[in-house]
Amino acid sequence: MEHLNVSQISHSFGDQPVLKDISFSLDHGEFVSVLGPSGSGKSTLFSLVGGLLQPHSGDILLEGESIVGKSGSISYTPQTPSLFPWRTILGNVLLGQEISGEKNSEKALEMLERAGLSSYEHAYPHELSGGMKQRVSFIRSVLSPQSLILLDEPFSALDEFTRTDMQKWLLSMWEEHQRSILFVTHNIEEALFLSDRIIILSPRPATVQKEIRVPFSRPRDEELLLTEDFLELKKDIYHEMRLSHV
Protein backbone atom coordinates (compact mmCIF):
# COMPACT_ATOMS: atom_id res chain seq x y z
CA MET A 1 0.00 0.00 0.00
CA GLU A 2 1.24 3.52 -0.84
CA HIS A 3 2.08 5.74 2.12
CA LEU A 4 0.40 8.84 0.69
CA ASN A 5 -2.03 9.01 -2.21
CA VAL A 6 -3.23 12.37 -3.51
CA SER A 7 -6.15 11.71 -5.85
CA GLN A 8 -7.62 14.28 -8.27
CA ILE A 9 -7.31 17.24 -5.91
CA SER A 10 -8.76 20.54 -7.12
CA HIS A 11 -8.93 23.78 -5.15
CA SER A 12 -9.85 27.42 -5.77
CA PHE A 13 -9.74 30.66 -3.83
CA GLY A 14 -12.98 32.41 -4.73
CA ASP A 15 -13.23 32.30 -8.52
CA GLN A 16 -9.47 31.76 -8.94
CA PRO A 17 -8.61 28.06 -9.55
CA VAL A 18 -5.25 27.13 -7.96
CA LEU A 19 -5.01 23.32 -8.31
CA LYS A 20 -6.70 21.18 -10.95
CA ASP A 21 -6.97 17.36 -10.78
CA ILE A 22 -3.63 16.86 -8.97
CA SER A 23 -2.76 13.18 -8.48
CA PHE A 24 0.45 11.56 -7.24
CA SER A 25 1.63 9.08 -4.61
CA LEU A 26 4.47 8.65 -2.14
CA ASP A 27 5.92 5.31 -1.00
CA HIS A 28 7.24 4.49 2.48
CA GLY A 29 10.68 6.02 3.09
CA GLU A 30 10.62 7.91 -0.23
CA PHE A 31 11.86 11.48 -0.76
CA VAL A 32 9.65 13.25 -3.32
CA SER A 33 9.92 16.91 -4.30
CA VAL A 34 7.13 19.06 -5.69
CA LEU A 35 8.74 21.50 -8.11
CA GLY A 36 6.97 24.43 -9.67
CA PRO A 37 7.16 28.16 -10.36
CA SER A 38 6.36 30.69 -7.64
CA GLY A 39 2.61 31.04 -7.24
CA SER A 40 1.82 27.64 -8.76
CA GLY A 41 0.02 26.41 -5.64
CA LYS A 42 2.76 24.33 -4.01
CA SER A 43 2.11 25.70 -0.52
CA THR A 44 -1.65 25.39 -1.03
CA LEU A 45 -1.12 21.72 -1.83
CA PHE A 46 0.79 21.34 1.45
CA SER A 47 -2.01 23.03 3.38
CA LEU A 48 -4.44 20.53 1.87
CA VAL A 49 -2.27 17.51 2.72
CA GLY A 50 -1.75 18.92 6.22
CA GLY A 51 -5.49 19.32 6.79
CA LEU A 52 -5.36 23.12 7.11
CA LEU A 53 -7.57 23.47 4.02
CA GLN A 54 -10.17 21.19 2.48
CA PRO A 55 -10.06 20.56 -1.29
CA HIS A 56 -13.11 21.40 -3.37
CA SER A 57 -12.83 17.93 -4.90
CA GLY A 58 -10.64 14.85 -4.67
CA ASP A 59 -9.24 12.84 -1.76
CA ILE A 60 -5.99 12.49 0.22
CA LEU A 61 -5.20 9.08 1.71
CA LEU A 62 -2.52 8.31 4.30
CA GLU A 63 -2.03 4.56 4.82
CA GLY A 64 -5.33 4.06 2.97
CA GLU A 65 -7.32 6.37 5.29
CA SER A 66 -8.68 9.75 4.19
CA ILE A 67 -7.02 12.68 6.00
CA VAL A 68 -8.99 15.44 4.25
CA GLY A 69 -9.51 18.26 6.74
CA LYS A 70 -7.70 16.35 9.51
CA SER A 71 -4.80 18.21 11.11
CA GLY A 72 -2.12 16.35 13.07
CA SER A 73 -1.80 13.48 10.58
CA ILE A 74 1.54 14.69 9.24
CA SER A 75 4.58 16.60 10.53
CA TYR A 76 5.07 19.98 8.87
CA THR A 77 8.19 22.18 8.60
CA PRO A 78 7.33 25.59 7.05
CA GLN A 79 9.55 28.06 5.19
CA THR A 80 10.43 29.78 8.47
CA PRO A 81 11.42 27.62 11.46
CA SER A 82 8.37 28.65 13.59
CA LEU A 83 10.11 27.96 16.88
CA PHE A 84 8.52 29.16 20.11
CA PRO A 85 10.75 32.02 21.38
CA TRP A 86 9.95 31.34 25.05
CA ARG A 87 11.01 27.68 24.87
CA THR A 88 14.61 26.48 24.89
CA ILE A 89 15.99 24.63 21.86
CA LEU A 90 15.47 21.31 23.67
CA GLY A 91 11.95 22.39 24.61
CA ASN A 92 11.16 23.22 20.97
CA VAL A 93 12.56 19.90 19.74
CA LEU A 94 10.45 17.94 22.24
CA LEU A 95 7.20 19.77 21.46
CA GLY A 96 5.75 17.16 19.10
CA GLN A 97 6.57 14.36 21.52
CA GLU A 98 5.01 16.25 24.43
CA ILE A 99 1.77 16.65 22.50
CA SER A 100 1.68 12.91 21.74
CA GLY A 101 2.75 11.98 25.28
CA GLU A 102 5.94 10.21 24.15
CA LYS A 103 8.71 12.43 25.48
CA ASN A 104 12.27 11.13 24.91
CA SER A 105 14.87 13.69 26.00
CA GLU A 106 17.78 11.30 25.48
CA LYS A 107 16.96 10.81 21.79
CA ALA A 108 16.45 14.56 21.34
CA LEU A 109 19.84 15.37 22.90
CA GLU A 110 21.49 12.75 20.70
CA MET A 111 20.01 14.30 17.54
CA LEU A 112 20.98 17.82 18.61
CA GLU A 113 24.54 16.58 19.05
CA ARG A 114 24.45 15.03 15.56
CA ALA A 115 23.33 18.41 14.23
CA GLY A 116 26.20 20.25 15.92
CA LEU A 117 23.86 21.85 18.44
CA SER A 118 24.80 20.00 21.63
CA SER A 119 25.92 23.20 23.36
CA TYR A 120 22.67 25.01 22.51
CA GLU A 121 20.03 22.79 24.12
CA HIS A 122 19.40 25.40 26.86
CA ALA A 123 19.68 28.39 24.50
CA TYR A 124 16.70 30.21 22.98
CA PRO A 125 15.84 30.59 19.26
CA HIS A 126 17.02 34.22 19.04
CA GLU A 127 20.53 33.03 19.87
CA LEU A 128 20.75 30.77 16.78
CA SER A 129 21.51 31.47 13.11
CA GLY A 130 18.96 30.77 10.38
CA GLY A 131 20.55 27.45 9.42
CA MET A 132 20.71 26.32 13.04
CA LYS A 133 17.02 27.15 13.54
CA GLN A 134 16.12 25.06 10.49
CA ARG A 135 18.02 22.10 11.91
CA VAL A 136 16.06 22.43 15.14
CA SER A 137 12.80 22.61 13.18
CA PHE A 138 13.62 19.46 11.20
CA ILE A 139 14.74 17.52 14.29
CA ARG A 140 11.38 18.40 15.87
CA SER A 141 9.66 16.93 12.80
CA VAL A 142 11.74 13.73 12.88
CA LEU A 143 11.03 13.24 16.58
CA SER A 144 7.29 13.77 16.14
CA PRO A 145 5.28 10.53 15.89
CA GLN A 146 3.86 11.18 12.41
CA SER A 147 5.35 9.02 9.65
CA LEU A 148 5.19 11.67 6.89
CA ILE A 149 7.13 14.95 6.96
CA LEU A 150 6.22 17.92 4.73
CA LEU A 151 9.03 20.42 4.13
CA ASP A 152 7.96 23.72 2.56
CA GLU A 153 11.02 25.43 1.01
CA PRO A 154 12.91 25.26 4.34
CA PHE A 155 16.22 26.51 2.90
CA SER A 156 14.96 29.33 0.66
CA ALA A 157 16.20 32.10 2.97
CA LEU A 158 19.73 30.71 3.35
CA ASP A 159 22.85 31.68 1.40
CA GLU A 160 24.14 29.22 -1.21
CA PHE A 161 26.85 27.56 0.90
CA THR A 162 24.71 27.27 4.02
CA ARG A 163 21.92 25.90 1.85
CA THR A 164 24.18 23.18 0.41
CA ASP A 165 25.41 22.25 3.90
CA MET A 166 21.80 22.03 5.10
CA GLN A 167 20.82 19.85 2.13
CA LYS A 168 23.65 17.42 2.90
CA TRP A 169 22.70 17.38 6.57
CA LEU A 170 19.04 16.77 5.70
CA LEU A 171 19.99 13.83 3.48
CA SER A 172 22.16 12.29 6.19
CA MET A 173 19.31 12.53 8.71
CA TRP A 174 16.75 11.19 6.25
CA GLU A 175 18.96 8.25 5.23
CA GLU A 176 19.38 7.33 8.89
CA HIS A 177 15.72 7.60 9.90
CA GLN A 178 14.03 6.77 6.54
CA ARG A 179 10.93 8.88 7.10
CA SER A 180 8.78 9.67 4.08
CA ILE A 181 9.37 13.26 2.96
CA LEU A 182 7.35 15.49 0.64
CA PHE A 183 9.48 18.53 -0.17
CA VAL A 184 8.31 21.74 -1.86
CA THR A 185 10.79 23.89 -3.79
CA HIS A 186 11.09 26.07 -6.89
CA ASN A 187 14.83 25.29 -7.11
CA ILE A 188 15.59 22.66 -9.78
CA GLU A 189 19.08 21.87 -8.47
CA GLU A 190 17.78 21.35 -4.93
CA ALA A 191 15.01 19.01 -6.11
CA LEU A 192 17.48 16.93 -8.15
CA PHE A 193 20.06 16.70 -5.38
CA LEU A 194 17.62 15.61 -2.69
CA SER A 195 14.91 13.53 -4.35
CA ASP A 196 14.01 10.04 -5.47
CA ARG A 197 11.27 11.50 -7.67
CA ILE A 198 10.21 14.98 -8.76
CA ILE A 199 6.62 16.07 -9.40
CA ILE A 200 6.62 19.12 -11.72
CA LEU A 201 3.59 21.39 -11.43
CA SER A 202 2.43 23.69 -14.21
CA PRO A 203 1.57 27.37 -13.58
CA ARG A 204 -1.91 28.08 -12.19
CA PRO A 205 -4.23 26.36 -12.25
CA ALA A 206 -1.57 23.78 -11.42
CA THR A 207 -1.69 20.30 -12.89
CA VAL A 208 0.96 17.57 -12.74
CA GLN A 209 2.98 18.52 -15.81
CA LYS A 210 5.53 15.72 -15.52
CA GLU A 211 6.95 13.17 -13.08
CA ILE A 212 10.69 12.41 -13.12
CA ARG A 213 12.53 9.58 -11.40
CA VAL A 214 15.96 10.84 -10.32
CA PRO A 215 18.63 8.36 -11.52
CA PHE A 216 21.50 9.25 -9.17
CA SER A 217 22.60 6.71 -6.56
CA ARG A 218 22.79 7.40 -2.84
CA PRO A 219 24.49 8.59 -0.73
CA ARG A 220 24.95 11.84 -2.64
CA ASP A 221 27.77 14.34 -2.35
CA GLU A 222 27.89 17.95 -3.51
CA GLU A 223 30.37 16.94 -6.24
CA LEU A 224 27.31 15.47 -7.99
CA LEU A 225 26.11 19.04 -8.64
CA LEU A 226 28.96 19.59 -11.14
CA THR A 227 28.73 16.33 -13.09
CA GLU A 228 27.67 16.29 -16.73
CA ASP A 229 24.71 13.97 -16.09
CA PHE A 230 23.39 16.18 -13.31
CA LEU A 231 23.73 19.39 -15.33
CA GLU A 232 22.10 17.75 -18.39
CA LEU A 233 19.06 16.64 -16.38
CA LYS A 234 18.86 20.05 -14.72
CA LYS A 235 18.80 21.64 -18.19
CA ASP A 236 16.07 19.24 -19.37
CA ILE A 237 13.87 20.11 -16.38
CA TYR A 238 14.49 23.83 -16.92
CA HIS A 239 13.32 23.56 -20.53
CA GLU A 240 10.32 21.47 -19.48
CA MET A 241 9.23 24.14 -17.00
CA ARG A 242 10.07 26.95 -19.42
CA LEU A 243 7.75 25.47 -22.06
CA SER A 244 4.75 25.88 -19.78
CA HIS A 245 5.39 29.63 -19.54
CA VAL A 246 5.44 30.19 -23.30
mmCIF file of C-alpha atoms in Angstrom:
data_model
loop_
_atom_site.group_PDB
_atom_site.id
_atom_site.type_symbol
_atom_site.label_atom_id
_atom_site.label_comp_id
_atom_site.label_asym_id
_atom_site.label_seq_id
_atom_site.Cartn_x
_atom_site.Cartn_y
_atom_site.Cartn_z
ATOM 1 C CA MET A 1 0.000 0.000 0.000
ATOM 2 C CA GLU A 2 1.236 3.519 -0.836
ATOM 3 C CA HIS A 3 2.079 5.736 2.118
ATOM 4 C CA LEU A 4 0.396 8.840 0.691
ATOM 5 C CA ASN A 5 -2.031 9.009 -2.209
ATOM 6 C CA VAL A 6 -3.226 12.369 -3.508
ATOM 7 C CA SER A 7 -6.150 11.712 -5.845
ATOM 8 C CA GLN A 8 -7.617 14.280 -8.269
ATOM 9 C CA ILE A 9 -7.308 17.241 -5.911
ATOM 10 C CA SER A 10 -8.760 20.542 -7.115
ATOM 11 C CA HIS A 11 -8.935 23.782 -5.148
ATOM 12 C CA SER A 12 -9.848 27.422 -5.766
ATOM 13 C CA PHE A 13 -9.744 30.656 -3.833
ATOM 14 C CA GLY A 14 -12.982 32.410 -4.732
ATOM 15 C CA ASP A 15 -13.234 32.299 -8.522
ATOM 16 C CA GLN A 16 -9.470 31.760 -8.938
ATOM 17 C CA PRO A 17 -8.606 28.065 -9.546
ATOM 18 C CA VAL A 18 -5.254 27.127 -7.964
ATOM 19 C CA LEU A 19 -5.005 23.317 -8.314
ATOM 20 C CA LYS A 20 -6.705 21.175 -10.945
ATOM 21 C CA ASP A 21 -6.966 17.356 -10.778
ATOM 22 C CA ILE A 22 -3.634 16.859 -8.973
ATOM 23 C CA SER A 23 -2.758 13.182 -8.483
ATOM 24 C CA PHE A 24 0.455 11.562 -7.235
ATOM 25 C CA SER A 25 1.632 9.081 -4.613
ATOM 26 C CA LEU A 26 4.474 8.647 -2.142
ATOM 27 C CA ASP A 27 5.917 5.306 -0.998
ATOM 28 C CA HIS A 28 7.240 4.494 2.477
ATOM 29 C CA GLY A 29 10.682 6.024 3.086
ATOM 30 C CA GLU A 30 10.616 7.906 -0.226
ATOM 31 C CA PHE A 31 11.862 11.482 -0.760
ATOM 32 C CA VAL A 32 9.650 13.251 -3.319
ATOM 33 C CA SER A 33 9.924 16.913 -4.305
ATOM 34 C CA VAL A 34 7.129 19.059 -5.693
ATOM 35 C CA LEU A 35 8.743 21.495 -8.110
ATOM 36 C CA GLY A 36 6.965 24.427 -9.665
ATOM 37 C CA PRO A 37 7.162 28.157 -10.357
ATOM 38 C CA SER A 38 6.357 30.693 -7.643
ATOM 39 C CA GLY A 39 2.608 31.042 -7.242
ATOM 40 C CA SER A 40 1.822 27.638 -8.758
ATOM 41 C CA GLY A 41 0.018 26.415 -5.642
ATOM 42 C CA LYS A 42 2.757 24.332 -4.007
ATOM 43 C CA SER A 43 2.107 25.703 -0.519
ATOM 44 C CA THR A 44 -1.654 25.394 -1.034
ATOM 45 C CA LEU A 45 -1.119 21.715 -1.829
ATOM 46 C CA PHE A 46 0.787 21.343 1.447
ATOM 47 C CA SER A 47 -2.011 23.034 3.377
ATOM 48 C CA LEU A 48 -4.444 20.530 1.870
ATOM 49 C CA VAL A 49 -2.270 17.506 2.717
ATOM 50 C CA GLY A 50 -1.751 18.915 6.222
ATOM 51 C CA GLY A 51 -5.488 19.322 6.787
ATOM 52 C CA LEU A 52 -5.363 23.121 7.113
ATOM 53 C CA LEU A 53 -7.568 23.472 4.025
ATOM 54 C CA GLN A 54 -10.166 21.186 2.480
ATOM 55 C CA PRO A 55 -10.064 20.562 -1.292
ATOM 56 C CA HIS A 56 -13.109 21.402 -3.365
ATOM 57 C CA SER A 57 -12.833 17.933 -4.904
ATOM 58 C CA GLY A 58 -10.641 14.847 -4.667
ATOM 59 C CA ASP A 59 -9.239 12.844 -1.756
ATOM 60 C CA ILE A 60 -5.992 12.486 0.216
ATOM 61 C CA LEU A 61 -5.197 9.082 1.707
ATOM 62 C CA LEU A 62 -2.523 8.307 4.299
ATOM 63 C CA GLU A 63 -2.027 4.564 4.818
ATOM 64 C CA GLY A 64 -5.325 4.055 2.975
ATOM 65 C CA GLU A 65 -7.317 6.368 5.291
ATOM 66 C CA SER A 66 -8.678 9.749 4.193
ATOM 67 C CA ILE A 67 -7.023 12.683 5.996
ATOM 68 C CA VAL A 68 -8.992 15.436 4.252
ATOM 69 C CA GLY A 69 -9.513 18.259 6.742
ATOM 70 C CA LYS A 70 -7.699 16.354 9.515
ATOM 71 C CA SER A 71 -4.798 18.209 11.105
ATOM 72 C CA GLY A 72 -2.124 16.353 13.072
ATOM 73 C CA SER A 73 -1.797 13.482 10.579
ATOM 74 C CA ILE A 74 1.539 14.693 9.242
ATOM 75 C CA SER A 75 4.581 16.595 10.533
ATOM 76 C CA TYR A 76 5.074 19.983 8.874
ATOM 77 C CA THR A 77 8.185 22.178 8.600
ATOM 78 C CA PRO A 78 7.326 25.590 7.052
ATOM 79 C CA GLN A 79 9.552 28.058 5.187
ATOM 80 C CA THR A 80 10.426 29.776 8.469
ATOM 81 C CA PRO A 81 11.425 27.618 11.455
ATOM 82 C CA SER A 82 8.371 28.651 13.589
ATOM 83 C CA LEU A 83 10.108 27.956 16.879
ATOM 84 C CA PHE A 84 8.522 29.159 20.108
ATOM 85 C CA PRO A 85 10.751 32.018 21.377
ATOM 86 C CA TRP A 86 9.948 31.339 25.048
ATOM 87 C CA ARG A 87 11.011 27.684 24.873
ATOM 88 C CA THR A 88 14.610 26.481 24.888
ATOM 89 C CA ILE A 89 15.987 24.627 21.862
ATOM 90 C CA LEU A 90 15.468 21.314 23.667
ATOM 91 C CA GLY A 91 11.951 22.390 24.606
ATOM 92 C CA ASN A 92 11.158 23.216 20.972
ATOM 93 C CA VAL A 93 12.555 19.903 19.745
ATOM 94 C CA LEU A 94 10.453 17.939 22.238
ATOM 95 C CA LEU A 95 7.198 19.772 21.459
ATOM 96 C CA GLY A 96 5.747 17.157 19.101
ATOM 97 C CA GLN A 97 6.568 14.358 21.524
ATOM 98 C CA GLU A 98 5.010 16.252 24.428
ATOM 99 C CA ILE A 99 1.771 16.651 22.497
ATOM 100 C CA SER A 100 1.675 12.905 21.744
ATOM 101 C CA GLY A 101 2.749 11.976 25.278
ATOM 102 C CA GLU A 102 5.941 10.212 24.149
ATOM 103 C CA LYS A 103 8.714 12.433 25.475
ATOM 104 C CA ASN A 104 12.272 11.131 24.909
ATOM 105 C CA SER A 105 14.871 13.695 26.000
ATOM 106 C CA GLU A 106 17.775 11.298 25.479
ATOM 107 C CA LYS A 107 16.960 10.814 21.789
ATOM 108 C CA ALA A 108 16.454 14.563 21.343
ATOM 109 C CA LEU A 109 19.836 15.371 22.899
ATOM 110 C CA GLU A 110 21.495 12.750 20.695
ATOM 111 C CA MET A 111 20.014 14.301 17.543
ATOM 112 C CA LEU A 112 20.975 17.819 18.614
ATOM 113 C CA GLU A 113 24.540 16.576 19.049
ATOM 114 C CA ARG A 114 24.452 15.032 15.556
ATOM 115 C CA ALA A 115 23.326 18.407 14.229
ATOM 116 C CA GLY A 116 26.198 20.247 15.916
ATOM 117 C CA LEU A 117 23.858 21.854 18.444
ATOM 118 C CA SER A 118 24.804 20.004 21.629
ATOM 119 C CA SER A 119 25.919 23.205 23.362
ATOM 120 C CA TYR A 120 22.673 25.007 22.513
ATOM 121 C CA GLU A 121 20.033 22.786 24.125
ATOM 122 C CA HIS A 122 19.395 25.396 26.858
ATOM 123 C CA ALA A 123 19.681 28.388 24.503
ATOM 124 C CA TYR A 124 16.701 30.205 22.980
ATOM 125 C CA PRO A 125 15.842 30.587 19.258
ATOM 126 C CA HIS A 126 17.017 34.215 19.039
ATOM 127 C CA GLU A 127 20.534 33.031 19.869
ATOM 128 C CA LEU A 128 20.751 30.767 16.775
ATOM 129 C CA SER A 129 21.506 31.472 13.114
ATOM 130 C CA GLY A 130 18.958 30.769 10.377
ATOM 131 C CA GLY A 131 20.553 27.449 9.417
ATOM 132 C CA MET A 132 20.708 26.324 13.040
ATOM 133 C CA LYS A 133 17.020 27.150 13.540
ATOM 134 C CA GLN A 134 16.116 25.062 10.486
ATOM 135 C CA ARG A 135 18.019 22.099 11.907
ATOM 136 C CA VAL A 136 16.056 22.427 15.141
ATOM 137 C CA SER A 137 12.804 22.606 13.184
ATOM 138 C CA PHE A 138 13.621 19.464 11.199
ATOM 139 C CA ILE A 139 14.740 17.521 14.288
ATOM 140 C CA ARG A 140 11.376 18.399 15.865
ATOM 141 C CA SER A 141 9.664 16.925 12.796
ATOM 142 C CA VAL A 142 11.742 13.725 12.877
ATOM 143 C CA LEU A 143 11.028 13.241 16.582
ATOM 144 C CA SER A 144 7.290 13.766 16.140
ATOM 145 C CA PRO A 145 5.282 10.534 15.891
ATOM 146 C CA GLN A 146 3.859 11.182 12.407
ATOM 147 C CA SER A 147 5.354 9.017 9.648
ATOM 148 C CA LEU A 148 5.185 11.673 6.888
ATOM 149 C CA ILE A 149 7.132 14.954 6.955
ATOM 150 C CA LEU A 150 6.216 17.915 4.734
ATOM 151 C CA LEU A 151 9.029 20.416 4.129
ATOM 152 C CA ASP A 152 7.955 23.717 2.560
ATOM 153 C CA GLU A 153 11.022 25.431 1.014
ATOM 154 C CA PRO A 154 12.906 25.262 4.337
ATOM 155 C CA PHE A 155 16.220 26.509 2.898
ATOM 156 C CA SER A 156 14.956 29.334 0.664
ATOM 157 C CA ALA A 157 16.203 32.103 2.974
ATOM 158 C CA LEU A 158 19.729 30.708 3.348
ATOM 159 C CA ASP A 159 22.851 31.678 1.396
ATOM 160 C CA GLU A 160 24.144 29.216 -1.210
ATOM 161 C CA PHE A 161 26.850 27.557 0.896
ATOM 162 C CA THR A 162 24.711 27.272 4.024
ATOM 163 C CA ARG A 163 21.917 25.900 1.851
ATOM 164 C CA THR A 164 24.182 23.181 0.407
ATOM 165 C CA ASP A 165 25.411 22.247 3.896
ATOM 166 C CA MET A 166 21.799 22.030 5.101
ATOM 167 C CA GLN A 167 20.815 19.853 2.134
ATOM 168 C CA LYS A 168 23.654 17.421 2.901
ATOM 169 C CA TRP A 169 22.700 17.377 6.573
ATOM 170 C CA LEU A 170 19.045 16.773 5.703
ATOM 171 C CA LEU A 171 19.994 13.826 3.479
ATOM 172 C CA SER A 172 22.164 12.289 6.192
ATOM 173 C CA MET A 173 19.314 12.532 8.715
ATOM 174 C CA TRP A 174 16.753 11.188 6.247
ATOM 175 C CA GLU A 175 18.959 8.249 5.229
ATOM 176 C CA GLU A 176 19.384 7.332 8.886
ATOM 177 C CA HIS A 177 15.720 7.599 9.902
ATOM 178 C CA GLN A 178 14.033 6.772 6.542
ATOM 179 C CA ARG A 179 10.934 8.882 7.095
ATOM 180 C CA SER A 180 8.778 9.675 4.077
ATOM 181 C CA ILE A 181 9.374 13.262 2.955
ATOM 182 C CA LEU A 182 7.350 15.494 0.643
ATOM 183 C CA PHE A 183 9.485 18.530 -0.165
ATOM 184 C CA VAL A 184 8.312 21.737 -1.865
ATOM 185 C CA THR A 185 10.791 23.895 -3.794
ATOM 186 C CA HIS A 186 11.089 26.071 -6.887
ATOM 187 C CA ASN A 187 14.832 25.289 -7.107
ATOM 188 C CA ILE A 188 15.591 22.657 -9.780
ATOM 189 C CA GLU A 189 19.080 21.871 -8.469
ATOM 190 C CA GLU A 190 17.777 21.349 -4.928
ATOM 191 C CA ALA A 191 15.013 19.011 -6.107
ATOM 192 C CA LEU A 192 17.483 16.932 -8.146
ATOM 193 C CA PHE A 193 20.064 16.696 -5.380
ATOM 194 C CA LEU A 194 17.617 15.606 -2.686
ATOM 195 C CA SER A 195 14.912 13.528 -4.345
ATOM 196 C CA ASP A 196 14.012 10.036 -5.473
ATOM 197 C CA ARG A 197 11.272 11.497 -7.667
ATOM 198 C CA ILE A 198 10.211 14.984 -8.759
ATOM 199 C CA ILE A 199 6.617 16.074 -9.395
ATOM 200 C CA ILE A 200 6.619 19.116 -11.720
ATOM 201 C CA LEU A 201 3.591 21.386 -11.435
ATOM 202 C CA SER A 202 2.432 23.694 -14.209
ATOM 203 C CA PRO A 203 1.574 27.368 -13.585
ATOM 204 C CA ARG A 204 -1.907 28.082 -12.192
ATOM 205 C CA PRO A 205 -4.234 26.358 -12.251
ATOM 206 C CA ALA A 206 -1.574 23.783 -11.425
ATOM 207 C CA THR A 207 -1.685 20.301 -12.895
ATOM 208 C CA VAL A 208 0.958 17.572 -12.741
ATOM 209 C CA GLN A 209 2.976 18.518 -15.810
ATOM 210 C CA LYS A 210 5.532 15.719 -15.515
ATOM 211 C CA GLU A 211 6.954 13.169 -13.079
ATOM 212 C CA ILE A 212 10.690 12.407 -13.122
ATOM 213 C CA ARG A 213 12.532 9.576 -11.396
ATOM 214 C CA VAL A 214 15.964 10.844 -10.320
ATOM 215 C CA PRO A 215 18.630 8.359 -11.516
ATOM 216 C CA PHE A 216 21.498 9.250 -9.172
ATOM 217 C CA SER A 217 22.597 6.706 -6.557
ATOM 218 C CA ARG A 218 22.794 7.402 -2.845
ATOM 219 C CA PRO A 219 24.488 8.591 -0.735
ATOM 220 C CA ARG A 220 24.946 11.843 -2.640
ATOM 221 C CA ASP A 221 27.771 14.338 -2.349
ATOM 222 C CA GLU A 222 27.887 17.952 -3.513
ATOM 223 C CA GLU A 223 30.372 16.943 -6.240
ATOM 224 C CA LEU A 224 27.309 15.472 -7.995
ATOM 225 C CA LEU A 225 26.114 19.040 -8.641
ATOM 226 C CA LEU A 226 28.957 19.586 -11.138
ATOM 227 C CA THR A 227 28.728 16.333 -13.089
ATOM 228 C CA GLU A 228 27.667 16.288 -16.734
ATOM 229 C CA ASP A 229 24.707 13.970 -16.090
ATOM 230 C CA PHE A 230 23.386 16.184 -13.310
ATOM 231 C CA LEU A 231 23.726 19.387 -15.333
ATOM 232 C CA GLU A 232 22.100 17.753 -18.387
ATOM 233 C CA LEU A 233 19.063 16.638 -16.378
ATOM 234 C CA LYS A 234 18.861 20.051 -14.721
ATOM 235 C CA LYS A 235 18.802 21.640 -18.189
ATOM 236 C CA ASP A 236 16.073 19.244 -19.369
ATOM 237 C CA ILE A 237 13.871 20.105 -16.383
ATOM 238 C CA TYR A 238 14.488 23.827 -16.920
ATOM 239 C CA HIS A 239 13.321 23.558 -20.534
ATOM 240 C CA GLU A 240 10.317 21.466 -19.479
ATOM 241 C CA MET A 241 9.234 24.143 -17.000
ATOM 242 C CA ARG A 242 10.065 26.950 -19.420
ATOM 243 C CA LEU A 243 7.754 25.473 -22.056
ATOM 244 C CA SER A 244 4.745 25.879 -19.779
ATOM 245 C CA HIS A 245 5.392 29.625 -19.544
ATOM 246 C CA VAL A 246 5.442 30.191 -23.296
#
